[in-house]
Coordinates of C-alpha atoms and ligand atoms in Angstrom, one line a residue:
M12 CA 162.9 -96.3 202.7
C13 CA 159.7 -95.4 200.9
G14 CA 156.4 -94.5 202.6
I15 CA 153.2 -96.4 202.1
I16 CA 149.7 -95.4 203.1
G17 CA 146.4 -97.1 202.3
Y18 CA 142.9 -96.1 203.5
V19 CA 139.4 -97.6 203.5
G20 CA 136.5 -96.1 205.4
E21 CA 133.9 -93.3 205.2
R22 CA 136.2 -90.4 204.6
E23 CA 137.4 -89.0 201.3
A24 CA 140.4 -91.3 200.7
L25 CA 142.4 -88.7 198.8
C26 CA 142.5 -86.3 201.8
V27 CA 143.6 -89.1 204.2
L28 CA 146.2 -90.3 201.7
L29 CA 147.7 -86.9 201.2
G30 CA 147.8 -86.2 204.9
G31 CA 149.5 -89.6 205.5
L32 CA 152.0 -89.0 202.7
R33 CA 152.9 -85.6 204.2
R34 CA 153.6 -87.4 207.5
L35 CA 155.6 -90.1 205.7
E36 CA 157.6 -87.7 203.5
Y37 CA 160.6 -88.1 205.8
R38 CA 160.9 -91.7 204.5
G39 CA 161.5 -90.6 200.9
Y40 CA 160.7 -87.6 198.9
D41 CA 161.7 -87.9 195.2
S42 CA 158.3 -88.7 193.9
A43 CA 154.8 -89.5 195.1
G44 CA 151.5 -90.8 193.9
V45 CA 148.1 -92.1 194.7
A46 CA 145.6 -94.7 193.3
L47 CA 141.9 -94.5 194.0
Q48 CA 139.0 -96.7 193.3
E49 CA 136.8 -94.3 191.4
K50 CA 133.5 -95.4 190.0
G51 CA 134.5 -98.9 189.3
R52 CA 137.9 -98.1 187.8
I53 CA 141.4 -97.4 189.2
V54 CA 142.7 -93.8 188.8
V55 CA 146.4 -93.2 189.3
V56 CA 148.1 -89.9 189.7
R57 CA 151.8 -89.8 190.3
K58 CA 154.5 -87.1 190.0
V59 CA 158.2 -86.7 190.4
G60 CA 159.1 -84.2 193.2
K61 CA 157.8 -83.7 196.7
I62 CA 154.3 -84.2 197.8
G63 CA 153.5 -80.5 197.0
V64 CA 154.0 -81.3 193.3
L65 CA 151.5 -84.1 193.5
E66 CA 149.1 -81.9 195.4
Q67 CA 149.3 -79.3 192.6
E68 CA 148.6 -81.9 190.0
L69 CA 145.5 -83.0 192.0
A70 CA 144.3 -79.5 192.7
G71 CA 140.9 -78.9 191.0
K72 CA 140.2 -82.5 190.4
T73 CA 137.3 -84.1 192.2
F74 CA 137.5 -87.6 193.7
T75 CA 134.9 -89.2 195.7
S76 CA 136.6 -92.5 196.5
R77 CA 136.6 -93.9 200.1
C78 CA 139.4 -96.3 199.3
G79 CA 142.9 -95.7 198.0
I80 CA 146.7 -96.1 198.3
G81 CA 149.5 -93.7 198.3
H82 CA 153.3 -93.7 198.1
T83 CA 156.3 -91.4 198.6
R84 CA 159.4 -92.7 197.0
W85 CA 163.1 -92.9 197.6
A86 CA 164.5 -94.2 194.3
T87 CA 166.4 -97.5 194.2
H88 CA 165.6 -99.0 190.8
G89 CA 164.8 -96.4 188.1
V90 CA 165.6 -92.7 188.3
P91 CA 163.1 -90.3 190.0
A92 CA 160.6 -89.7 187.2
D93 CA 156.8 -89.6 186.8
H94 CA 156.8 -93.0 185.2
N95 CA 158.8 -94.6 187.9
A96 CA 156.7 -93.2 190.7
H97 CA 154.3 -95.5 192.4
P98 CA 151.5 -96.7 192.3
H99 CA 152.1 -99.1 189.5
T100 CA 149.5 -101.0 187.6
D101 CA 149.2 -104.1 185.5
C102 CA 148.7 -103.8 181.7
R103 CA 144.9 -103.5 181.9
K104 CA 144.8 -101.4 185.0
T105 CA 142.9 -104.0 186.9
L106 CA 144.9 -103.3 190.0
A107 CA 147.3 -100.8 191.4
L108 CA 150.0 -101.3 194.0
V109 CA 152.6 -99.4 196.0
H110 CA 155.8 -101.1 197.2
N111 CA 158.5 -100.5 199.7
G112 CA 161.6 -102.7 199.5
I113 CA 163.5 -104.4 196.7
I114 CA 162.5 -107.3 194.5
E115 CA 165.9 -108.8 194.0
N116 CA 165.0 -111.2 191.2
Y117 CA 163.0 -108.6 189.3
R118 CA 165.2 -108.8 186.2
A119 CA 164.5 -112.5 185.6
L120 CA 160.8 -111.9 186.4
R121 CA 160.6 -109.0 184.0
E122 CA 162.3 -110.9 181.2
R123 CA 159.8 -113.7 181.6
L124 CA 156.8 -111.3 181.7
L125 CA 158.1 -109.4 178.6
A126 CA 158.4 -112.7 176.8
E127 CA 154.8 -113.4 177.7
G128 CA 153.7 -110.1 176.2
H129 CA 153.5 -107.8 179.1
R130 CA 154.3 -104.2 178.5
F131 CA 156.2 -102.2 181.2
L132 CA 155.8 -98.5 181.8
S133 CA 158.6 -98.1 184.3
E134 CA 162.2 -99.2 185.1
T135 CA 161.3 -100.2 188.6
D136 CA 161.5 -103.6 190.3
S137 CA 158.0 -102.9 191.8
E138 CA 156.1 -103.0 188.5
V139 CA 156.8 -106.7 188.0
V140 CA 154.7 -107.5 191.0
A141 CA 151.7 -105.7 189.4
H142 CA 152.1 -107.8 186.3
L143 CA 152.5 -111.0 188.2
L144 CA 149.2 -110.3 190.0
E145 CA 147.3 -110.4 186.8
G146 CA 145.4 -113.5 185.9
D147 CA 142.6 -115.8 187.1
G148 CA 141.4 -116.4 190.6
S149 CA 140.3 -114.1 193.4
P150 CA 142.7 -111.3 194.4
L151 CA 143.7 -113.2 197.5
E152 CA 144.5 -116.3 195.4
R153 CA 146.5 -114.3 193.0
I154 CA 148.5 -112.8 195.9
L155 CA 149.1 -116.2 197.4
R156 CA 150.3 -117.4 194.0
T157 CA 152.6 -114.5 193.4
L158 CA 154.4 -114.3 196.7
P159 CA 156.5 -117.4 196.3
L160 CA 157.9 -116.0 193.0
L161 CA 159.3 -112.9 194.8
E162 CA 162.8 -112.7 196.3
G163 CA 163.8 -109.8 198.4
S164 CA 162.0 -107.5 200.7
Y165 CA 158.6 -106.0 200.3
A166 CA 155.7 -104.2 201.9
L167 CA 152.9 -104.0 199.4
C168 CA 149.6 -102.3 199.5
I169 CA 147.2 -103.3 196.6
L170 CA 143.9 -102.3 195.2
F171 CA 141.9 -104.5 192.8
A172 CA 139.2 -102.9 190.6
E173 CA 137.1 -106.0 190.9
E174 CA 136.9 -105.7 194.7
P175 CA 135.8 -102.1 195.5
G176 CA 136.4 -100.9 199.0
V177 CA 139.0 -103.6 199.7
L178 CA 142.7 -103.2 200.3
Y179 CA 145.4 -105.9 200.6
G180 CA 148.6 -105.5 202.4
V181 CA 151.6 -107.9 202.3
R182 CA 154.7 -107.8 204.5
Q183 CA 158.1 -109.5 203.9
F184 CA 161.1 -107.9 205.5
S185 CA 159.7 -104.4 205.3
P186 CA 157.3 -103.0 207.8
L187 CA 153.6 -102.7 207.3
I188 CA 151.1 -101.8 210.0
L189 CA 147.4 -101.9 210.1
G190 CA 145.8 -98.9 211.9
I191 CA 142.3 -99.7 213.3
G192 CA 139.9 -96.8 213.5
D193 CA 136.2 -96.7 214.1
G194 CA 134.8 -98.2 210.8
E195 CA 137.9 -97.2 209.0
Y196 CA 141.3 -98.8 208.5
F197 CA 144.8 -97.7 207.4
L198 CA 147.7 -99.6 206.1
A199 CA 151.0 -97.8 206.5
S200 CA 154.8 -98.3 206.5
D201 CA 154.9 -96.2 209.7
V202 CA 152.6 -95.3 212.5
P203 CA 152.7 -91.5 212.1
A204 CA 150.8 -91.9 208.8
F205 CA 147.6 -92.6 210.6
L206 CA 148.3 -91.5 214.2
E207 CA 145.9 -88.5 213.7
Y208 CA 143.0 -91.0 213.4
T209 CA 143.9 -93.9 215.7
R210 CA 146.5 -95.3 218.0
K211 CA 145.3 -98.9 217.7
A212 CA 147.6 -100.9 215.5
V213 CA 148.4 -104.4 214.4
F214 CA 151.9 -105.1 213.4
L215 CA 152.1 -107.6 210.5
E216 CA 154.8 -110.3 210.6
D217 CA 156.9 -111.4 207.6
G218 CA 154.9 -113.6 205.3
E219 CA 151.5 -112.2 206.4
I220 CA 148.8 -110.8 204.2
V221 CA 146.0 -108.5 205.4
R222 CA 142.6 -108.0 203.7
V223 CA 140.8 -104.9 204.9
S224 CA 137.4 -103.4 204.0
K225 CA 135.4 -100.9 206.0
D226 CA 133.6 -103.9 207.6
G227 CA 136.7 -105.3 209.1
W228 CA 140.1 -107.0 208.6
E229 CA 141.6 -110.4 208.5
V230 CA 145.2 -111.6 208.3
F231 CA 146.4 -114.7 206.4
H232 CA 149.7 -116.5 206.4
R233 CA 151.3 -116.9 203.0
T234 CA 150.1 -120.5 203.1
G235 CA 146.5 -119.1 203.0
E236 CA 145.7 -120.0 206.7
K237 CA 144.1 -117.3 208.8
C238 CA 146.2 -115.9 211.7
S239 CA 145.1 -114.3 214.9
K240 CA 146.8 -111.0 215.8
T241 CA 147.1 -108.8 218.8
V242 CA 145.9 -105.2 218.6
F243 CA 148.4 -102.8 220.3
T244 CA 147.9 -99.3 221.5
V245 CA 150.7 -97.1 220.3
P246 CA 152.0 -95.0 223.2
W247 CA 152.6 -91.9 220.9
D248 CA 150.7 -88.7 221.1
P249 CA 149.3 -87.5 217.7
V250 CA 150.7 -84.0 218.5
S251 CA 154.2 -85.4 218.4
A252 CA 153.9 -85.9 214.7
E253 CA 153.3 -82.1 214.2
R254 CA 156.0 -79.4 214.1
G255 CA 154.3 -77.6 216.9
G256 CA 155.4 -74.1 216.0
F257 CA 159.0 -75.0 215.2
K258 CA 160.3 -74.2 211.7
H259 CA 161.6 -77.8 211.3
F260 CA 161.1 -81.1 213.0
M261 CA 164.8 -81.3 213.6
L262 CA 164.7 -78.1 215.7
K263 CA 161.6 -79.3 217.6
E264 CA 163.2 -82.6 218.3
I265 CA 166.4 -81.0 219.5
H266 CA 164.3 -78.9 221.9
E267 CA 162.4 -82.0 223.2
Q268 CA 165.6 -83.6 224.6
P269 CA 165.2 -82.5 228.2
R270 CA 161.8 -84.2 228.2
V271 CA 163.2 -87.2 226.3
F272 CA 165.8 -87.6 229.0
E273 CA 163.3 -87.5 231.7
D274 CA 161.0 -90.0 230.0
T275 CA 163.9 -92.3 229.3
I276 CA 165.0 -92.5 232.9
A277 CA 161.4 -92.5 234.4
G278 CA 160.7 -95.6 236.4
R279 CA 164.2 -96.9 235.7
V280 CA 166.2 -94.7 238.1
N281 CA 165.2 -95.3 241.7
L282 CA 166.8 -92.5 243.6
A283 CA 165.5 -93.7 247.0
R284 CA 167.1 -97.2 246.6
G285 CA 170.1 -95.9 244.7
E286 CA 169.3 -98.4 241.9
V287 CA 168.8 -98.5 238.2
E288 CA 166.0 -101.0 237.3
F289 CA 164.8 -102.3 234.0
E290 CA 161.6 -104.3 234.2
E291 CA 162.4 -105.5 230.7
L292 CA 165.6 -107.2 231.9
E293 CA 164.3 -109.2 234.8
D294 CA 165.8 -112.5 233.3
F295 CA 168.9 -110.8 231.9
P296 CA 171.9 -113.1 232.7
L297 CA 174.9 -111.2 234.0
D298 CA 177.6 -113.6 232.8
F299 CA 178.1 -112.7 229.2
S300 CA 181.8 -112.7 228.5
R301 CA 181.6 -110.2 225.6
V302 CA 179.4 -107.6 224.0
V303 CA 179.2 -106.7 220.3
A304 CA 177.3 -103.6 219.5
V305 CA 175.9 -103.4 215.9
A306 CA 174.3 -100.4 214.5
C307 CA 174.4 -97.8 211.7
G308 CA 175.0 -94.1 211.5
T309 CA 174.1 -92.2 214.6
A310 CA 173.0 -95.3 216.4
C311 CA 176.5 -96.7 215.9
H312 CA 178.0 -93.6 217.5
A313 CA 175.8 -94.2 220.5
G314 CA 177.2 -97.7 220.5
M315 CA 180.7 -96.4 220.6
L316 CA 179.8 -94.4 223.6
G317 CA 178.1 -97.4 225.1
K318 CA 181.3 -99.3 224.8
L319 CA 183.1 -96.8 227.0
Y320 CA 180.2 -97.0 229.6
L321 CA 180.0 -100.8 229.6
E322 CA 183.7 -101.4 229.7
D323 CA 184.0 -99.0 232.7
F324 CA 181.0 -100.1 234.6
V325 CA 180.7 -103.8 233.8
H326 CA 184.3 -104.7 232.9
V327 CA 183.1 -106.6 229.9
P328 CA 184.9 -106.2 226.5
V329 CA 182.8 -104.5 223.9
D330 CA 183.3 -104.4 220.1
V331 CA 181.4 -101.9 218.1
E332 CA 180.7 -102.7 214.4
Y333 CA 178.8 -101.1 211.6
A334 CA 176.1 -103.5 210.9
S335 CA 176.7 -103.2 207.2
E336 CA 180.2 -104.6 207.7
F337 CA 179.4 -107.1 210.4
R338 CA 176.7 -108.9 208.4
Y339 CA 179.0 -109.7 205.5
R340 CA 181.7 -111.2 207.8
D341 CA 181.9 -114.5 209.5
P342 CA 182.0 -113.0 213.0
L343 CA 183.2 -115.0 216.0
L344 CA 180.2 -115.2 218.3
D345 CA 178.8 -117.7 220.7
E346 CA 176.1 -118.1 223.4
K347 CA 178.2 -116.1 225.8
T348 CA 178.2 -113.1 223.4
L349 CA 175.6 -110.4 223.9
V350 CA 174.8 -108.5 220.7
L351 CA 173.6 -105.0 221.4
A352 CA 171.6 -103.9 218.5
I353 CA 170.9 -100.2 218.5
S354 CA 168.4 -98.6 216.2
Q355 CA 165.9 -95.8 216.3
S356 CA 163.6 -97.2 213.7
G357 CA 164.1 -100.9 214.4
E358 CA 163.8 -101.3 210.6
T359 CA 167.3 -100.6 209.3
A360 CA 168.0 -103.5 206.9
D361 CA 171.7 -103.9 207.8
T362 CA 171.1 -103.9 211.5
L363 CA 168.3 -106.5 211.1
R364 CA 170.5 -108.8 208.9
A365 CA 173.4 -108.4 211.4
V366 CA 171.0 -109.5 214.2
E367 CA 169.8 -112.5 212.2
L368 CA 173.3 -113.6 211.6
A369 CA 174.2 -113.2 215.3
K370 CA 171.2 -115.3 216.2
Q371 CA 172.2 -118.1 213.9
K372 CA 175.6 -118.1 215.6
G373 CA 174.0 -118.5 219.0
A374 CA 174.4 -115.0 220.4
R375 CA 171.7 -113.4 222.5
I376 CA 170.3 -110.1 221.3
L377 CA 169.5 -107.0 223.4
A378 CA 167.8 -104.3 221.2
V379 CA 167.9 -100.6 222.1
C380 CA 165.1 -99.3 220.0
N381 CA 162.6 -96.5 219.7
V382 CA 159.8 -98.0 217.8
L383 CA 157.3 -100.3 219.4
G384 CA 156.7 -103.5 217.6
S385 CA 159.4 -102.8 215.0
S386 CA 161.2 -105.7 213.3
L387 CA 164.2 -105.5 215.5
T388 CA 162.2 -105.8 218.7
R389 CA 160.7 -109.0 217.4
L390 CA 164.0 -110.5 216.7
A391 CA 165.6 -109.6 220.0
D392 CA 165.7 -111.6 223.2
W393 CA 165.3 -108.4 225.2
T394 CA 164.3 -104.9 224.2
V395 CA 164.9 -101.7 226.1
Y396 CA 162.9 -98.9 224.5
T397 CA 164.3 -95.4 224.2
R398 CA 161.4 -93.2 224.9
A399 CA 162.2 -90.5 222.5
G400 CA 158.7 -90.4 220.9
I401 CA 158.3 -90.2 217.1
E402 CA 161.4 -88.9 215.5
I403 CA 160.6 -87.4 212.1
G404 CA 163.7 -85.3 211.2
V405 CA 165.9 -87.3 209.0
A406 CA 168.9 -86.2 211.1
S407 CA 168.6 -88.2 214.3
T408 CA 168.8 -86.0 217.4
K409 CA 166.6 -86.9 220.3
A410 CA 166.9 -90.6 219.5
F411 CA 170.6 -90.3 219.9
L412 CA 170.2 -88.7 223.3
A413 CA 167.9 -91.4 224.4
Q414 CA 170.2 -94.1 223.1
M415 CA 173.1 -92.6 225.0
T416 CA 170.9 -92.4 228.1
V417 CA 169.7 -96.0 227.9
L418 CA 173.3 -97.3 227.4
L419 CA 174.5 -95.4 230.4
L420 CA 171.7 -96.7 232.5
F421 CA 172.3 -100.2 231.2
G422 CA 175.9 -100.0 232.2
L423 CA 174.9 -99.0 235.7
F424 CA 172.3 -101.7 235.9
W425 CA 174.6 -104.4 234.8
G426 CA 177.6 -103.2 236.7
K427 CA 175.8 -102.9 240.0
R428 CA 174.4 -106.4 239.7
K429 CA 177.7 -107.8 238.6
G430 CA 179.6 -106.0 241.4
T431 CA 182.0 -104.2 239.0
L432 CA 180.8 -100.7 239.6
P433 CA 183.4 -98.7 241.4
P434 CA 182.2 -97.8 244.9
G435 CA 180.3 -94.5 245.2
T436 CA 179.8 -94.4 241.4
M437 CA 176.1 -95.1 241.5
E438 CA 175.5 -92.7 244.3
S439 CA 177.3 -89.7 242.7
L440 CA 175.7 -90.4 239.3
L441 CA 172.2 -90.6 240.6
E442 CA 172.7 -87.5 242.5
E443 CA 173.7 -85.5 239.4
M444 CA 171.3 -87.2 237.0
P445 CA 168.2 -85.1 237.9
T446 CA 170.1 -81.9 237.2
L447 CA 170.7 -82.8 233.5
P448 CA 167.3 -81.7 232.0
R449 CA 167.8 -78.2 233.6
K450 CA 171.3 -78.0 232.1
M451 CA 170.1 -79.1 228.7
R452 CA 167.4 -76.3 228.9
T453 CA 170.1 -73.8 229.7
L454 CA 172.0 -74.9 226.6
L455 CA 168.8 -74.6 224.5
S456 CA 168.2 -71.1 225.9
R457 CA 171.6 -70.1 224.4
E458 CA 170.4 -71.2 220.9
E459 CA 170.8 -67.7 219.5
D460 CA 174.5 -67.7 220.3
I461 CA 174.9 -70.8 218.3
H462 CA 172.9 -69.3 215.5
V463 CA 175.4 -66.3 215.5
L464 CA 178.3 -68.7 215.4
A465 CA 176.7 -70.6 212.5
R466 CA 176.6 -67.3 210.5
E467 CA 180.3 -67.0 210.9
F468 CA 180.9 -70.5 209.6
Y469 CA 178.3 -71.5 207.1
L470 CA 180.5 -70.7 204.1
F471 CA 183.3 -72.9 205.2
K472 CA 183.8 -76.0 203.0
D473 CA 185.6 -78.3 205.4
F474 CA 185.2 -79.1 209.0
L475 CA 187.1 -81.3 211.4
Y476 CA 185.4 -82.4 214.6
L477 CA 188.0 -83.6 217.2
G478 CA 187.5 -85.3 220.5
R479 CA 189.0 -87.8 222.8
G480 CA 187.5 -90.4 225.1
L481 CA 183.8 -89.9 225.5
Y482 CA 184.0 -87.0 223.2
Y483 CA 185.4 -89.1 220.3
P484 CA 181.9 -90.6 219.4
L485 CA 180.5 -87.1 219.8
A486 CA 183.0 -85.8 217.3
L487 CA 181.8 -88.4 214.8
E488 CA 178.2 -87.5 215.5
G489 CA 178.8 -83.8 215.3
A490 CA 180.4 -84.3 211.9
L491 CA 177.7 -86.6 210.7
K492 CA 175.0 -84.0 211.6
L493 CA 176.8 -81.2 209.8
K494 CA 177.4 -83.2 206.6
E495 CA 174.0 -84.7 206.3
I496 CA 172.0 -81.6 206.6
S497 CA 174.3 -78.8 205.4
Y498 CA 176.3 -80.9 202.8
I499 CA 179.5 -79.4 204.2
H500 CA 182.4 -81.9 204.2
A501 CA 183.0 -82.8 207.9
E502 CA 185.2 -85.4 209.4
G503 CA 185.0 -86.7 213.0
L504 CA 188.4 -87.6 214.3
A505 CA 190.0 -88.9 217.5
A506 CA 192.0 -85.8 218.4
G507 CA 195.1 -87.9 219.2
E508 CA 195.2 -89.1 215.6
M509 CA 195.7 -85.5 214.3
K510 CA 199.4 -85.8 214.1
H511 CA 199.2 -89.0 212.2
G512 CA 197.8 -87.4 209.1
P513 CA 194.8 -85.1 209.3
I514 CA 196.8 -82.2 210.6
A515 CA 198.0 -81.9 207.0
L516 CA 194.5 -80.6 206.2
I517 CA 194.7 -77.6 208.5
E518 CA 194.8 -74.2 206.8
P519 CA 193.0 -70.9 207.4
D520 CA 189.8 -71.9 205.6
V521 CA 189.4 -75.3 207.4
A522 CA 187.4 -75.1 210.6
S523 CA 187.9 -77.4 213.6
F524 CA 185.2 -78.0 216.2
V525 CA 187.3 -79.2 219.1
L526 CA 185.6 -80.9 222.0
V527 CA 187.6 -80.3 225.2
G528 CA 186.8 -82.9 227.8
Q529 CA 187.7 -83.2 231.4
G530 CA 190.5 -85.0 233.3
E531 CA 193.9 -85.9 231.8
R532 CA 192.5 -85.7 228.3
R533 CA 191.8 -82.0 228.6
L534 CA 195.4 -80.9 228.5
K535 CA 196.0 -83.2 225.5
V536 CA 193.1 -81.6 223.6
L537 CA 194.4 -78.1 224.5
G538 CA 197.6 -79.2 222.8
N539 CA 195.6 -80.1 219.7
I540 CA 194.1 -76.6 219.7
E541 CA 197.6 -75.1 219.9
E542 CA 198.7 -77.2 216.9
I543 CA 195.7 -76.1 214.8
K544 CA 196.2 -72.4 215.7
A545 CA 199.9 -72.7 214.9
R546 CA 198.8 -73.6 211.4
R547 CA 196.3 -70.8 211.2
G548 CA 193.3 -73.0 211.3
K549 CA 190.0 -71.7 212.8
V550 CA 188.9 -73.3 216.1
I551 CA 185.6 -73.5 217.8
A552 CA 186.1 -75.1 221.2
L553 CA 183.4 -76.8 223.3
C554 CA 184.4 -76.9 226.9
D555 CA 183.1 -76.7 230.5
E556 CA 181.7 -73.4 231.7
G557 CA 184.4 -71.1 233.0
D558 CA 187.4 -72.8 231.4
G559 CA 189.4 -69.6 230.9
E560 CA 192.3 -71.4 229.4
V561 CA 190.3 -72.6 226.4
R562 CA 188.9 -69.1 225.9
G563 CA 192.4 -67.8 225.6
K564 CA 193.3 -70.3 222.9
A565 CA 190.3 -70.9 220.6
D566 CA 188.7 -68.4 218.2
Y567 CA 185.2 -69.2 219.5
V568 CA 184.0 -71.0 222.6
V569 CA 180.8 -72.9 223.3
E570 CA 180.4 -73.7 227.0
I571 CA 178.4 -76.4 228.6
P572 CA 177.3 -76.4 232.2
K573 CA 179.5 -78.3 234.5
T574 CA 178.6 -81.9 235.1
L575 CA 180.2 -85.3 235.8
E576 CA 182.4 -86.4 233.0
V577 CA 180.2 -89.4 232.2
F578 CA 177.3 -87.1 231.5
S579 CA 179.1 -84.5 229.5
P580 CA 178.2 -86.1 226.1
L581 CA 174.5 -85.7 227.0
L582 CA 175.0 -82.0 227.3
A583 CA 177.6 -81.4 224.6
I584 CA 175.4 -83.0 221.9
V585 CA 172.9 -80.1 222.2
P586 CA 175.1 -77.3 220.8
L587 CA 176.6 -79.7 218.2
Q588 CA 173.1 -80.4 216.9
L589 CA 172.1 -76.7 217.0
F590 CA 175.2 -75.8 215.2
A591 CA 174.6 -78.2 212.3
Y592 CA 171.0 -77.0 212.2
Y593 CA 171.8 -73.3 212.0
V594 CA 174.6 -73.8 209.5
A595 CA 172.1 -75.7 207.3
L596 CA 169.5 -73.0 207.8
E597 CA 171.9 -70.3 206.8
K598 CA 172.9 -72.2 203.7
G599 CA 169.2 -72.5 202.8
C600 CA 169.2 -76.3 202.9
D601 CA 166.1 -78.4 203.4
V602 CA 166.8 -79.4 207.0
D603 CA 164.1 -82.1 207.4
Q604 CA 164.5 -83.6 204.0
P605 CA 168.2 -83.5 203.1
R606 CA 169.1 -84.5 199.6
N607 CA 169.7 -88.2 198.9
L608 CA 168.7 -89.3 202.3
A609 CA 165.7 -90.8 203.9
K610 CA 164.9 -91.5 207.5
S611 CA 165.1 -95.3 207.7
V612 CA 167.4 -97.3 205.4
T613 CA 165.1 -100.3 205.1
V614 CA 166.7 -101.4 201.8
E615 CA 170.3 -102.6 201.1
Ligands
M6R701 O1 166.8 -96.2 212.5 P1 168.3 -96.4 212.8 O2 168.7 -95.9 214.1 O3 168.7 -97.9 212.7 O4 169.0 -95.6 211.7 C1 170.4 -95.7 211.6 C2 171.0 -94.6 210.6 O5 170.4 -94.8 209.4 C3 170.6 -93.2 211.1 O6 171.1 -93.0 212.4 C4 171.2 -92.2 210.2 O7 172.6 -92.2 210.2 C5 170.7 -90.8 210.5 N1 170.3 -90.1 209.3 C6 171.6 -90.0 211.3 O8 171.2 -88.7 211.5

């Protein structure tokens, strides 16, 4: 949830750290700080507020250090305040550290340290680690001695005054990646922090410690033994971590969706053979009797859509669960259960814990994930990557599109092999599929219409998003997008449930975004529009192009190009995302860094 960056090399460390923090700010942004090894001592500067506040504090100060650590925080223990910001130091400032995660037993450790005479400057759990690291022995020995005392999750990056030009990193249930440049090294909680300098990376495993100096790096297990590691090349382009002329990352990422769709199907859809292929799934058994999708937030909405695809194409029962609920139950799973874990980051704590539980119970895991080498991919039996590229906007957009795409393809892949795909389905879907990027671009070209619509609605206080069938998960997703970036109360509902309660909410100042699908559900949803209008509620209807009947009933209409029903969510999501974006913009909200949120929820 917080962002960590460490640097050692020939450049001015402060400049690298601030650049890295800017790129990590999406992980947390209530305070930030840096620690530098400056002429034999450790200098710490930390401020509550966004990185800009820290930069102002540093302006005019000169630092020459080539080695340092930085942190951007999303508060868990201790309110956002200067003294709770990282880095933290020990009493004598012999070391400084930044931490991502939660030290669960920090109260007991703190009591013990207080009794021993340690003086604390913050209310954080992280500071106890700095105090525990004091004492005799080399820095590595002190780290090895301290780790067994810690319970919980942590990625740590540590500087010791006595070892100039050396950084230590430790990983336990919270990501930490070593970036390998030419005579320079980076430690970061996330690749974008150093992507500008290198694409070569080593992913630390839980229980590993890395020691880095400008002369090289070595990794140790927490037992003290050295480990050999593989260096990966991250397939991301540094430009993808920039806004590229767009006002916000979210808007840029919405616009990237036609390309994301093309990338996600590339090499997986064989038009000539009329097949969907996944080289990652060569040994995938076809005889699972049941699927349980576990995920959080937007990824869970993708899972709900995946359920509909899989049940249709594969005839396998699918349950969808919030990972945060699933992990605290005693779920019924066995080796015939496939657990489908969906996550953009691959680092969401609840999803990881749900997967660990499922593994203990004998289930096999298929991850649908966007981040190479993330924790989820290392737990899974199979991983299908969504090729969305780096997603920086806190509100997930292009990753959702890629998740929906992968789940649709996976349904086709499995259904074809199992023989459950209705005849002609593959052919008609593969014929239509190449038209989707063009149709998405058409929707994006109508962006200004959505902006105009957003100006009509940005002062509303309540929104209902209604949909049936494939549009029900989209209704949930549309509502989530609106509430997380514009702070407007929004509820996603199965339109058929309206009469069972929510219709009581309808009045003239409640807006309903009604998603009108195709087939037999269309008429039912038209009935829902009538019911809302009869109670003088305002209706925006999303429907297929040329649906004159909807135009006659709703106050405002958003049309999507005609496509096969199974693909309609991939198009409908674009105006829903744009609407949330422009409402937030009109309200003056901070779109890329919405209040109280951070990109990846790596703590519980
Ligand atoms: O990285 P993950 O896909 O596991 O993240 C899951 C949710 O935290 C995430 O989708 C969240 O709901 C987004 N802010 C939604 O826009």
